[in-house]
Coordinates of C-alpha atoms in Angstrom, one line a residue:
X24 CA 0.0 -0.1 0.0
X25 CA 1.5 3.3 -1.0
X26 CA 2.3 6.1 1.6
X27 CA 0.3 9.2 1.7
X28 CA 2.3 12.4 1.5
X29 CA 0.8 15.6 3.2
X30 CA 1.2 18.7 1.1
X31 CA 1.5 22.2 2.7
X32 CA -1.3 24.4 1.3
X33 CA -0.1 26.7 -1.4
X34 CA -1.2 29.9 0.5
X35 CA 1.3 29.1 3.3
X36 CA 4.2 28.4 0.9
X37 CA 4.2 31.9 -0.4
X38 CA 5.9 34.2 2.2
X39 CA 5.3 37.2 0.0
X40 CA 1.6 36.7 0.1
X41 CA 1.6 36.1 3.9
X42 CA 3.5 39.4 4.5
X43 CA 1.2 41.2 2.1
X44 CA -1.9 40.0 4.0
X45 CA -0.3 40.9 7.4
X46 CA 0.6 44.5 6.0
X47 CA -3.0 44.9 4.6
X48 CA -4.8 43.9 7.8
X49 CA -2.4 46.1 9.9
X50 CA -3.1 49.0 7.7
X51 CA -6.8 48.6 7.8
X52 CA -6.7 48.3 11.6
X53 CA -4.7 51.5 12.0
X54 CA -6.9 53.3 9.6
X55 CA -9.9 52.2 11.5
X56 CA -8.3 53.2 14.9
X57 CA -7.3 56.7 13.5
X58 CA -10.8 57.2 12.1
X59 CA -12.4 56.5 15.4
X60 CA -9.9 58.0 17.8
X61 CA -10.7 61.5 19.1
X62 CA -7.1 62.7 18.8
X63 CA -6.9 62.5 15.0
X64 CA -3.8 64.7 14.8
X65 CA -1.8 62.8 17.3
X66 CA -0.6 59.2 17.1
X67 CA 1.2 57.5 20.1
X68 CA 2.6 54.2 20.5
X69 CA 0.9 51.9 23.0
X70 CA 3.5 52.5 25.8
X71 CA 2.9 56.1 27.0
X72 CA 3.6 55.6 30.7
X73 CA 1.4 58.3 32.3
X74 CA 1.1 58.9 36.0
X75 CA -2.0 57.3 37.2
X76 CA -2.8 59.6 40.1
X77 CA -3.8 63.3 39.8
X78 CA -1.0 65.8 40.1
X79 CA -2.9 68.0 42.5
X80 CA -6.4 68.6 44.1
X81 CA -7.8 72.0 44.2
X82 CA -10.1 73.3 46.9
X83 CA -13.8 73.7 45.7
X84 CA -13.7 77.4 45.8
X85 CA -11.1 77.6 43.1
X86 CA -13.4 76.2 40.4
X87 CA -14.4 79.3 38.6
X88 CA -14.0 79.3 34.8
X89 CA -13.4 75.5 34.8
X90 CA -14.9 74.7 31.4
X91 CA -12.8 74.7 28.4
X92 CA -13.4 76.6 25.1
X93 CA -14.9 73.9 22.6
X94 CA -13.3 73.2 19.4
X95 CA -14.9 71.7 16.3
X96 CA -12.0 70.8 14.0
X97 CA -12.1 67.3 12.7
X98 CA -9.6 67.5 9.9
X99 CA -5.9 67.2 10.2
X100 CA -3.6 67.5 7.3
X101 CA -0.3 66.9 9.2
X102 CA -0.5 64.3 12.0
X103 CA 2.1 64.2 14.8
X104 CA 3.8 61.1 15.7
X105 CA 5.0 60.6 19.3
X106 CA 7.9 58.4 20.0
X107 CA 7.9 55.9 22.9
X108 CA 8.2 57.8 26.2
X109 CA 11.5 56.2 27.2
X110 CA 13.1 56.8 23.9
X111 CA 12.2 60.5 24.0
X112 CA 13.4 60.8 27.6
X113 CA 16.7 59.1 26.8
X114 CA 17.4 61.3 23.7
X115 CA 16.5 64.5 25.4
X116 CA 18.7 63.6 28.4
X117 CA 21.6 62.9 26.0
X118 CA 21.0 66.3 24.1
X119 CA 21.0 68.1 27.5
X120 CA 24.2 66.5 28.8
X121 CA 26.1 67.1 25.4
X122 CA 24.8 70.6 24.9
X123 CA 27.0 73.6 25.7
X124 CA 26.0 75.8 28.7
X125 CA 26.9 79.1 27.0
X126 CA 24.6 81.1 24.7
X127 CA 26.1 79.6 21.5
X128 CA 27.9 82.7 20.3
X129 CA 25.5 85.5 21.7
X130 CA 26.7 88.2 23.9
X131 CA 24.2 90.5 25.7
X132 CA 24.4 94.2 26.6
X133 CA 24.8 95.1 30.1
X134 CA 23.7 98.7 30.9
X135 CA 21.3 100.6 33.1
X136 CA 18.3 102.1 31.8
X137 CA 14.8 103.4 32.9
X138 CA 13.4 100.8 30.6
X139 CA 13.7 97.1 31.1
X140 CA 14.5 96.6 27.4
X141 CA 16.4 99.8 26.6
X142 CA 13.8 101.4 24.3
X143 CA 16.0 101.6 21.2
X144 CA 15.1 103.4 17.9
X145 CA 13.8 101.5 14.9
X146 CA 17.1 101.8 13.0
X147 CA 19.1 100.7 16.1
X148 CA 17.0 97.7 16.6
X149 CA 17.3 96.8 12.9
X150 CA 21.1 97.0 13.1
X151 CA 21.2 93.8 15.2
X152 CA 19.1 91.7 12.8
X153 CA 22.1 90.6 10.9
X154 CA 24.3 88.8 13.5
X155 CA 27.5 88.4 11.5
X156 CA 30.0 88.9 14.3
X157 CA 29.9 87.0 17.7
X158 CA 31.7 89.9 19.4
X159 CA 28.7 92.3 18.9
X160 CA 26.6 92.6 22.0
X161 CA 22.9 92.2 21.5
X162 CA 20.2 94.2 23.4
X163 CA 18.1 91.6 25.2
X164 CA 16.4 93.1 28.2
X165 CA 17.6 93.2 31.8
X166 CA 18.6 96.8 31.7
X167 CA 16.8 96.8 35.0
X168 CA 17.0 93.9 37.5
X169 CA 14.3 91.4 37.2
X170 CA 12.7 91.5 40.7
X171 CA 12.8 88.0 42.1
X172 CA 14.3 86.7 45.4
X173 CA 17.8 85.2 45.6
X174 CA 16.5 81.8 46.3
X175 CA 14.1 81.8 43.3
X176 CA 17.0 83.1 41.2
X177 CA 19.1 80.1 42.3
X178 CA 16.4 77.8 41.5
X179 CA 16.0 79.3 38.0
X180 CA 19.7 78.9 37.3
X181 CA 19.7 75.3 38.6
X182 CA 17.3 74.2 35.9
X183 CA 19.6 72.5 33.4
X184 CA 17.3 70.6 31.1
X185 CA 13.7 71.3 30.0
X186 CA 11.8 74.1 31.6
X187 CA 8.1 74.8 31.3
X188 CA 7.2 78.4 32.0
X189 CA 4.0 80.4 32.4
X190 CA 2.9 83.7 34.0
X191 CA -0.1 85.3 35.7
X192 CA -0.5 89.0 36.2
X193 CA -3.4 90.8 37.8
X194 CA -5.0 87.4 38.6
X195 CA -6.5 87.1 35.1
X196 CA -5.9 83.3 35.0
X197 CA -5.9 80.1 37.0
X198 CA -3.1 77.8 37.8
X199 CA -3.8 74.6 36.0
X200 CA -1.9 71.4 36.4
X201 CA -0.5 69.5 33.3
X202 CA -2.0 66.1 32.6
X203 CA -0.6 62.9 31.3
X204 CA 2.9 63.3 32.7
X205 CA 5.4 60.4 32.3
X206 CA 6.8 58.8 35.6
X207 CA 10.1 60.3 35.1
X208 CA 9.1 63.8 33.9
X209 CA 9.1 65.7 37.2
X210 CA 12.8 64.5 37.6
X211 CA 13.7 66.0 34.3
X212 CA 11.5 69.0 33.7
X213 CA 11.2 72.2 35.8
X214 CA 7.8 73.9 36.0
X215 CA 7.8 77.7 36.9
X216 CA 4.8 80.0 37.3
X217 CA 5.7 83.7 37.5
X218 CA 3.1 85.9 39.3
X219 CA 2.7 89.4 40.7
X220 CA 1.5 90.4 44.1
X221 CA -2.3 90.6 43.0
X222 CA -2.1 87.0 41.8
X223 CA -0.3 85.8 44.9
X224 CA -3.0 87.4 47.1
X225 CA -5.5 85.5 45.1
X226 CA -3.7 82.2 45.6
X227 CA -3.7 83.0 49.4
X228 CA -7.4 83.8 49.2
X229 CA -8.1 80.3 48.0
X230 CA -5.6 78.9 50.5
X231 CA -3.4 77.4 47.9
X232 CA -0.2 78.7 49.5
X233 CA 0.8 79.8 52.8
X234 CA 2.3 83.3 53.6
X235 CA 4.8 81.8 56.0
X236 CA 7.1 80.1 53.4
X237 CA 9.9 81.6 51.3
X238 CA 9.3 79.1 48.6
X239 CA 5.7 78.6 47.1
X240 CA 4.5 75.8 45.0
X241 CA 1.0 74.7 43.7
X242 CA 1.1 71.1 42.4
X243 CA 4.0 70.8 39.9
X244 CA 4.4 74.5 39.6
X245 CA 7.0 76.4 41.6
X246 CA 5.7 79.9 42.1
X247 CA 8.0 82.9 41.5
X248 CA 6.8 86.2 42.8
X249 CA 7.9 89.4 41.0
X250 CA 7.2 93.0 41.9
X251 CA 5.6 94.5 38.8
X252 CA 6.3 98.0 40.3
X253 CA 9.8 97.8 38.9
X254 CA 8.9 96.5 35.4
X255 CA 6.1 97.7 33.0
X256 CA 2.9 99.5 33.7
X257 CA 1.1 97.1 31.3
X258 CA 0.7 93.6 32.8
X259 CA 0.7 92.0 29.4
X260 CA 4.1 93.5 28.7
X261 CA 5.4 92.0 32.0
X262 CA 4.3 88.7 30.7
X263 CA 6.3 89.2 27.6
X264 CA 9.5 89.0 29.6
X265 CA 9.3 85.4 30.5
X266 CA 7.6 84.5 27.2
X267 CA 10.5 85.8 25.1
X268 CA 13.5 86.1 27.4
X269 CA 13.0 82.5 28.9
X270 CA 16.6 81.7 27.8
X271 CA 17.9 84.5 30.0
X272 CA 15.8 83.8 33.0
X273 CA 16.8 80.1 32.9
X274 CA 20.3 80.4 31.4
X275 CA 21.3 76.9 31.9
X276 CA 18.2 75.3 30.4
X277 CA 18.6 73.5 27.0
X278 CA 14.8 73.4 26.0
X279 CA 11.8 75.3 27.0
X280 CA 8.1 75.4 26.6
X281 CA 6.2 78.7 27.1
X282 CA 2.4 78.2 27.8
X283 CA 0.0 80.9 28.3
X284 CA -1.8 80.5 31.6
X285 CA -5.1 80.3 29.8
X286 CA -4.0 76.9 28.5
X287 CA -3.6 73.4 30.2
X288 CA -1.0 71.1 29.0
X289 CA -2.5 67.8 27.9
X290 CA 0.6 66.0 26.7
X291 CA 3.9 65.3 28.4
X292 CA 6.4 68.1 27.7
X293 CA 9.2 65.6 26.9
X294 CA 7.1 64.1 24.2
X295 CA 6.1 67.5 22.8
X296 CA 9.7 68.8 22.8
X297 CA 10.9 65.4 21.1
X298 CA 8.1 65.3 18.5
X299 CA 7.8 69.0 17.5
X300 CA 11.4 70.2 17.9
X301 CA 14.1 67.3 18.2
X302 CA 12.6 65.1 15.6
X303 CA 12.0 68.0 13.3
X304 CA 15.5 69.4 13.8
X305 CA 14.3 73.0 14.3
X306 CA 15.1 75.8 16.7
X307 CA 11.4 76.6 17.5
X308 CA 7.9 75.1 17.1
X309 CA 4.8 77.3 17.2
X310 CA 1.2 76.8 16.1
X311 CA -0.2 78.6 13.0
X312 CA -3.0 81.0 13.7
X313 CA -6.5 79.5 13.3
X314 CA -7.8 82.1 11.0
X315 CA -5.0 84.6 9.7
X316 CA -2.2 84.1 7.4
X317 CA -1.1 87.7 6.8
X318 CA 0.3 90.2 9.4
X319 CA -2.1 92.9 8.2
X320 CA -5.1 90.7 8.9
X321 CA -4.0 90.4 12.5
X322 CA -3.3 94.1 12.8
X323 CA -6.7 94.9 11.5
X324 CA -8.5 92.4 13.8
X325 CA -6.4 93.9 16.7
X326 CA -7.8 97.3 16.0
X327 CA -11.3 96.2 15.3
X328 CA -11.7 94.1 18.3
X329 CA -9.7 96.5 20.5
X330 CA -7.1 94.0 21.6
X331 CA -4.8 97.0 21.9
X332 CA -6.0 100.4 22.9
X333 CA -3.6 102.7 20.9
X334 CA -5.0 102.3 17.3
X335 CA -2.8 105.1 16.1
X336 CA 0.2 103.3 17.5
X337 CA -0.9 100.2 15.6
X338 CA -0.9 102.1 12.2
X339 CA 2.5 103.5 13.0
X340 CA 3.9 100.1 13.7
X341 CA 2.6 98.6 10.5
X342 CA 3.8 101.5 8.5
X343 CA 7.2 101.2 10.1
X344 CA 7.3 97.4 9.3
X345 CA 6.1 97.9 5.7
X346 CA 8.7 100.6 5.0
X347 CA 11.4 98.4 6.4
X348 CA 10.7 95.2 4.4
X349 CA 7.5 93.4 5.7
X350 CA 5.8 91.7 2.8
X351 CA 2.5 89.7 2.7
X352 CA 2.8 85.9 2.9
X353 CA 3.2 84.2 -0.5
X354 CA 4.4 80.6 -1.4
X355 CA 7.9 82.1 -1.8
X356 CA 8.0 82.3 1.9
X357 CA 7.9 78.5 2.2
X358 CA 9.0 76.6 4.3
X359 CA 7.0 79.0 6.5
X360 CA 3.4 78.3 5.9
X361 CA 2.0 81.5 7.5
X362 CA 3.1 84.9 8.8
X363 CA 0.8 84.8 11.8
X364 CA 1.4 82.3 14.8
X365 CA -0.7 81.4 17.8
X366 CA 1.9 82.2 20.2
X367 CA 0.1 80.8 23.3
X368 CA 2.4 77.8 23.1
X369 CA 6.0 78.1 22.1
X370 CA 8.7 75.2 22.2
X371 CA 12.3 76.2 21.9
X372 CA 15.8 74.6 21.6
X373 CA 18.0 77.2 23.3
X374 CA 20.8 78.1 20.8
X375 CA 22.0 81.1 18.8
X376 CA 19.1 81.2 16.3
X377 CA 16.3 80.9 18.7
X378 CA 17.9 83.1 21.3
X379 CA 18.6 85.9 18.7
X380 CA 15.0 85.7 17.4
X381 CA 13.6 85.9 21.0
X382 CA 15.8 88.9 21.8
X383 CA 14.8 90.8 18.6
X384 CA 11.1 90.0 19.2
X385 CA 11.3 91.4 22.6
X386 CA 12.9 94.6 21.5
X387 CA 10.0 95.1 19.0
X388 CA 7.4 94.3 21.6
X389 CA 8.8 96.9 23.9
X390 CA 9.0 99.4 21.1
X391 CA 5.3 99.1 20.1
X392 CA 3.0 96.8 22.1
X393 CA 2.9 93.2 23.5
X394 CA 0.9 91.9 20.5
X395 CA 3.6 89.6 19.3
X396 CA 1.8 88.2 16.3
X397 CA 2.4 91.7 14.6
X398 CA 6.2 91.6 14.9
X399 CA 6.6 87.8 14.3
X400 CA 7.0 87.8 10.5
X401 CA 8.9 91.0 10.3
X402 CA 11.6 89.6 12.6
X403 CA 11.5 86.1 11.4
X404 CA 11.9 87.0 7.7
X405 CA 14.8 89.5 8.1
X406 CA 17.1 88.0 10.8
X407 CA 20.3 86.1 9.9
X408 CA 21.1 83.5 10.6
X409 CA 17.7 82.2 9.7
X410 CA 15.4 80.6 12.3
X411 CA 14.5 76.9 11.7
X412 CA 10.8 76.9 12.5
X413 CA 8.1 74.3 12.8
X414 CA 4.7 76.0 12.3
X415 CA 2.5 73.1 13.2
X416 CA -1.3 72.7 12.4
X417 CA -4.0 74.3 14.5
X418 CA -5.5 70.9 15.1
X419 CA -2.4 69.7 16.7
X420 CA -2.4 72.8 19.1
X421 CA -6.0 72.1 20.0
X422 CA -5.2 68.6 21.0
X423 CA -2.0 69.1 23.0
X424 CA -3.6 71.8 25.1
X425 CA -7.0 72.8 26.5
X426 CA -7.9 76.4 26.4
X427 CA -9.9 78.3 29.0
X428 CA -11.3 81.8 29.2
X429 CA -9.4 84.5 31.1
X430 CA -10.6 85.2 34.6
X431 CA -11.8 88.8 34.5
X432 CA -13.6 89.1 37.8
X433 CA -14.1 92.9 38.4
X434 CA -13.2 92.8 42.1
X435 CA -9.8 91.5 41.3
X436 CA -9.3 92.9 37.8
X437 CA -6.8 95.6 38.9
X438 CA -5.3 97.0 42.0
X439 CA -4.2 100.4 40.5
X440 CA -5.3 102.8 38.0
X441 CA -2.3 102.2 35.6
X442 CA -3.6 98.7 34.8
X443 CA -7.3 99.5 34.1
X444 CA -8.4 99.3 30.5
X445 CA -7.8 102.4 28.5
X446 CA -10.1 104.1 26.0
X447 CA -9.1 103.3 22.5
X448 CA -7.3 106.1 20.6
X449 CA -8.6 106.5 17.1
X450 CA -6.4 107.3 14.1
X451 CA -6.1 111.0 13.5
X452 CA -7.9 111.8 10.2
X453 CA -5.4 114.5 9.1
X454 CA -2.8 111.7 8.9
X455 CA -4.6 110.1 5.9
X456 CA -4.9 113.4 3.8
X457 CA -3.9 112.4 0.2
X458 CA -2.7 109.0 1.7
X459 CA 0.6 110.6 2.0
X460 CA 1.8 108.8 5.1
X461 CA 0.4 105.3 4.2
X462 CA 1.8 104.3 0.8
X463 CA 3.9 101.4 2.2
X464 CA 0.9 99.9 4.1
X465 CA -1.3 100.4 1.0
X466 CA 1.2 98.5 -1.1
X467 CA 1.1 95.7 1.4
X468 CA -2.7 95.5 1.2
X469 CA -2.7 95.7 -2.6
X470 CA -0.1 92.7 -2.7
X471 CA -2.2 90.8 -0.1
X472 CA -5.3 91.2 -2.1
X473 CA -3.7 90.4 -5.4
X474 CA -4.3 93.8 -7.0
X475 CA -2.0 95.7 -9.2
X476 CA -1.6 99.4 -8.9
X477 CA 1.2 101.0 -10.9

């Protein structure tokens, strides 16, 4: 009787077909997952390693304005991939250890002035845009002492890796704890919240801090008290100091995240730095504005919605910028996809390019107003060396942070006359006679609208 030989089915004898089927089913599964998952702009590997317990529990009376501003964006053109937490942690640690402590070629002016930033003329500020000589000293604030205690100053200087910074002036926001922090994040990231005396009183009112200690903290945040009496009359301008001079306040840090106090961080800062800065090999990462692409659009919205009281000053600022080279956004400006950012979240790798950009931005904001979207493209397009910038999608911004409304309770809105809202100053009509003063601004608008006027 003959022997029976078992044959392997043909489908299993084809390794190529097996791998093709595996790839097909894996792709279908990922597509199905992404289509149903709420965070359509973010993709994480399975091992995220979050802390399981809440970072901090607030008292019940600190619950005002606890509801976030809703977002309705469902489309994402550029999803962000987050590496494994441990890979991101190790790579950022290596970069911090191997990075130089100095300012990578920048030297800063050290002078005394009545103004914190020196208040330089337009041409003087522009003279520093081309940084071709490392021996030239750059004006970068601190012409007056930044009023923090010695213990706080030592803590700021001891932060040698990643720092997350925010600020509250006039008690206009709440302190919100970041979510989804990895188990080693608090060992590798410093969290600093800069506040004035009014905000500090509000924290005492809610019994979040005790007045007996020299060091205050609320959850992950170390609270740094500053005396705004010695800085600017405008609280928003005081907030610009840590926003754009973070590399000077924390001189030994290698990476930083600025986050407006109206935002709550929803993704671990190490993952954000790694995905948006390190992996992209850029100096800075910032979100595109959700609505505007041209600087003049933001300027007109600022005047229309009274985001800044001095309308005449806005006109002068835009005329100055147009006269000195500001152009509307065009595809020729790529790889920059827009001229207007949403600067509520800024991620930086501290180095010559990002530090120079931050210094020059601060000088422009002191010269005109703290509306930093107006100066952004003007500085970015004209500085040298060029800034390597990642302007990520608005949908990414809306998923890595939650946004809340400002706390504008009347009883705590201000403690002095100088910080009360001012009546808007209208543009003087005589300055528009024959359009003699506004030709540069008009040329910008004609280009922006695609019109030809010879």
